[in-house]
């Protein structure tokens, strides 16, 4: 089998979120957006898909690297793309590599008629989810006050979630960031849901060391489960400093560049208690599984960043406890259970006990509505 083409289809979709000037998502009026779907084609007619991607990057870097290659040689292709990043820094991001890698895994699953998590070596068919909120806002009745977070956490608990993670206020909210206000929200959530629910904080990401320590000590008193990315992850020494002083587990790195290599350095330097990575951060399923095995070898916990079928597939193939699927981002004004128009089903359905169930269909498990994409194509 040989790869013959890489095509990116653009199509109209609907969004109910808007982005603030710093790029954070919030609820907004329903609006038209343009989505894309990357399609890897082969001479045997089998195809693999992943949402995202743009044709210019595929034409300039990806097609020269992979057309003519056997799509089952995922590891070889991934290493080639990783090496090509050195001279294509401006175009070949980890996210682009992730799109190609996931489409190749999807292709393999469709070709072999197996779900990807079983090709990876399955360990389970469902994973507990945590409710992951949008960032704080100034929308009345939204996520505008500590009590609003408390009410929303209780609603999530009633929906079945056993864990809840706050993303708190960040610029451009005029008075944000404020670590004391973050702690007020964390306290209101603990107060609302009681002692059982597992709670985590993912705050503003550029606090000083002292502010991060203040946050961590406050979370310890509230019996929080982990603290996530309170400082710039480019400063590993800051995380070593913080992790040494706190009892609450520090989780990271999430957005730091460097794939499995960065995670290895963080583990060796004891810069975090729980490692972190998602398919979009590290360049796909192939490197994320390397991080899983790295953590397993060091006896480290690892929590997967972000949702979607790629991350869910890895979670269902982990031999070490990646405890949670990150479901969201959630907000009182958004109906997360409503599927996107270009899918026939929600890719991460959750039951009443808080478990997300993985698709048993061949490939990554997106139930793509190709008729919708055809009729909404943007040329
Ligand atoms: Mg995070």
Coordinates of C-alpha atoms in Angstrom, one line a residue, residues 137-328:
X137 CA -15.5 35.6 32.4
X138 CA -17.7 38.5 33.3
X139 CA -21.0 37.1 31.9
X140 CA -23.8 37.4 34.5
X141 CA -24.7 33.8 35.5
X142 CA -21.7 32.4 33.6
X143 CA -18.4 31.9 35.3
X144 CA -18.2 35.4 36.7
X145 CA -17.9 34.8 40.5
X146 CA -16.6 32.2 42.9
X147 CA -20.2 31.2 43.7
X148 CA -20.9 30.8 40.0
X149 CA -18.1 28.2 39.8
X150 CA -19.6 26.5 42.9
X151 CA -23.1 26.3 41.3
X152 CA -21.6 25.0 38.1
X153 CA -19.5 22.4 39.8
X154 CA -22.6 21.1 41.6
X155 CA -24.5 20.9 38.3
X156 CA -21.6 18.9 36.9
X157 CA -21.6 16.6 39.9
X158 CA -25.4 16.0 39.3
X159 CA -24.6 15.2 35.7
X160 CA -22.4 12.4 36.9
X161 CA -18.9 13.9 36.9
X162 CA -16.7 12.6 39.7
X163 CA -14.0 15.3 39.2
X164 CA -14.0 19.0 38.3
X165 CA -11.2 21.3 37.1
X166 CA -11.4 25.1 37.2
X167 CA -9.8 27.3 34.6
X168 CA -10.0 30.6 36.4
X169 CA -9.8 34.3 35.3
X170 CA -7.2 35.5 32.9
X171 CA -6.6 38.6 30.9
X172 CA -8.4 40.4 29.2
X173 CA -10.7 40.2 32.3
X174 CA -9.6 43.7 33.6
X175 CA -8.8 42.7 37.2
X176 CA -7.3 39.3 36.3
X177 CA -5.2 37.4 37.1
X178 CA -5.6 37.3 40.9
X179 CA -4.4 34.3 42.9
X180 CA -6.5 35.2 45.9
X181 CA -9.7 35.4 43.7
X182 CA -8.7 32.0 42.2
X183 CA -8.6 30.5 45.7
X184 CA -12.0 32.0 46.5
X185 CA -13.4 30.2 43.5
X186 CA -11.7 27.0 44.5
X187 CA -13.1 27.3 48.1
X188 CA -16.6 27.9 46.7
X189 CA -16.4 24.8 44.6
X190 CA -15.2 22.6 47.5
X191 CA -18.0 24.1 49.6
X192 CA -20.6 23.3 47.0
X193 CA -19.7 19.8 46.1
X194 CA -18.5 18.4 49.4
X195 CA -15.4 16.4 50.3
X196 CA -15.7 13.5 47.9
X197 CA -15.3 15.1 44.4
X198 CA -11.8 15.3 43.0
X199 CA -10.9 18.9 42.3
X200 CA -8.1 20.5 40.2
X201 CA -7.0 24.0 39.3
X202 CA -5.6 25.2 36.0
X203 CA -5.1 28.9 36.6
X204 CA -3.4 31.8 34.8
X205 CA -0.1 30.3 33.4
X206 CA 2.3 33.2 34.1
X207 CA 2.1 33.7 37.9
X208 CA 5.4 34.3 39.8
X209 CA 6.9 31.6 41.9
X210 CA 5.5 33.2 45.1
X211 CA 2.0 33.5 43.6
X212 CA 2.1 29.9 42.5
X213 CA 3.3 28.8 46.0
X214 CA 0.5 30.8 47.6
X215 CA -2.0 29.0 45.3
X216 CA -0.6 25.6 46.0
X217 CA -0.7 26.1 49.7
X218 CA -4.3 27.3 49.5
X219 CA -5.3 24.2 47.4
X220 CA -3.7 21.9 49.9
X221 CA -6.0 23.3 52.6
X222 CA -9.0 22.7 50.3
X223 CA -7.8 19.1 49.6
X224 CA -7.3 19.6 45.8
X225 CA -6.1 16.8 43.7
X226 CA -3.5 18.6 41.5
X227 CA -2.2 22.1 40.5
X228 CA -1.6 22.6 36.8
X229 CA 0.6 25.1 34.9
X230 CA 0.6 28.1 37.3
X231 CA 3.9 29.4 35.8
X232 CA 5.6 29.7 32.5
X233 CA 6.7 26.1 31.6
X234 CA 9.8 27.3 29.8
X235 CA 11.3 27.8 33.3
X236 CA 11.9 24.2 34.5
X237 CA 13.8 25.5 37.5
X238 CA 10.7 27.4 38.7
X239 CA 8.8 24.1 38.6
X240 CA 11.6 22.3 40.5
X241 CA 11.4 25.1 43.1
X242 CA 7.6 24.8 43.4
X243 CA 7.4 20.9 43.4
X244 CA 10.0 20.7 46.2
X245 CA 7.9 22.9 48.5
X246 CA 4.3 21.6 47.9
X247 CA 2.6 18.5 49.0
X248 CA -0.2 18.8 46.5
X249 CA 0.9 17.1 43.2
X250 CA 2.2 19.5 40.5
X251 CA 1.2 18.4 37.0
X252 CA 3.3 19.2 33.9
X253 CA 4.5 20.0 31.4
X254 CA 1.5 20.5 29.2
X255 CA 2.4 23.1 26.6
X256 CA 6.2 23.1 26.8
X257 CA 7.7 22.2 23.4
X258 CA 10.0 19.2 23.0
X259 CA 7.7 16.1 22.9
X260 CA 8.9 13.1 24.9
X261 CA 12.4 14.6 25.3
X262 CA 11.0 17.5 27.5
X263 CA 8.9 15.1 29.6
X264 CA 12.0 13.0 30.2
X265 CA 14.0 16.0 31.4
X266 CA 11.1 17.1 33.7
X267 CA 11.0 13.7 35.3
X268 CA 14.7 13.5 35.9
X269 CA 14.8 17.0 37.4
X270 CA 11.7 16.3 39.5
X271 CA 10.0 19.4 38.1
X272 CA 6.5 17.8 38.5
X273 CA 4.8 14.9 40.4
X274 CA 2.5 13.9 37.5
X275 CA 3.6 14.1 33.9
X276 CA 1.4 15.6 31.1
X277 CA 0.9 15.6 27.4
X278 CA -1.8 15.4 24.7
X279 CA -1.7 14.4 21.1
X280 CA -1.8 18.0 20.0
X281 CA 1.0 19.1 22.3
X282 CA 3.6 16.5 21.4
X283 CA 3.0 15.5 17.7
X284 CA 0.4 12.8 17.8
X285 CA -0.4 9.3 19.2
X286 CA 3.0 7.9 18.3
X287 CA 5.0 10.2 20.6
X288 CA 2.3 10.3 23.3
X289 CA 2.6 6.5 23.7
X290 CA 6.4 7.0 24.1
X291 CA 5.6 9.4 27.0
X292 CA 3.2 6.8 28.5
X293 CA 6.0 4.2 28.5
X294 CA 8.5 6.6 29.7
X295 CA 6.3 7.5 32.7
X296 CA 5.6 3.8 33.3
X297 CA 9.3 3.1 33.5
X298 CA 9.8 5.8 36.1
X299 CA 6.8 4.9 38.1
X300 CA 5.3 8.3 37.4
X301 CA 1.6 9.1 37.0
X302 CA 0.7 10.7 33.7
X303 CA -2.5 12.6 32.9
X304 CA -3.6 13.2 29.3
X305 CA -4.2 16.7 28.2
X306 CA -7.4 17.5 26.2
X307 CA -10.2 15.5 24.7
X308 CA -11.0 13.9 21.4
X309 CA -10.6 10.4 20.0
X310 CA -6.7 10.5 19.7
X311 CA -6.3 11.3 23.5
X312 CA -9.1 8.8 24.4
X313 CA -7.5 6.1 22.3
X314 CA -4.2 6.6 24.2
X315 CA -6.1 6.6 27.6
X316 CA -7.7 3.3 26.7
X317 CA -4.3 1.8 25.9
X318 CA -2.3 3.1 28.9
X319 CA -0.8 0.5 31.3
X320 CA -0.3 3.1 34.0
X321 CA -3.1 5.0 35.5
X322 CA -3.9 8.0 33.4
X323 CA -6.9 8.6 35.6
X324 CA -9.0 11.0 33.7
X325 CA -10.3 12.1 30.2
X326 CA -10.5 15.9 30.0
X327 CA -14.1 16.6 28.9
X328 CA -14.9 20.1 27.8

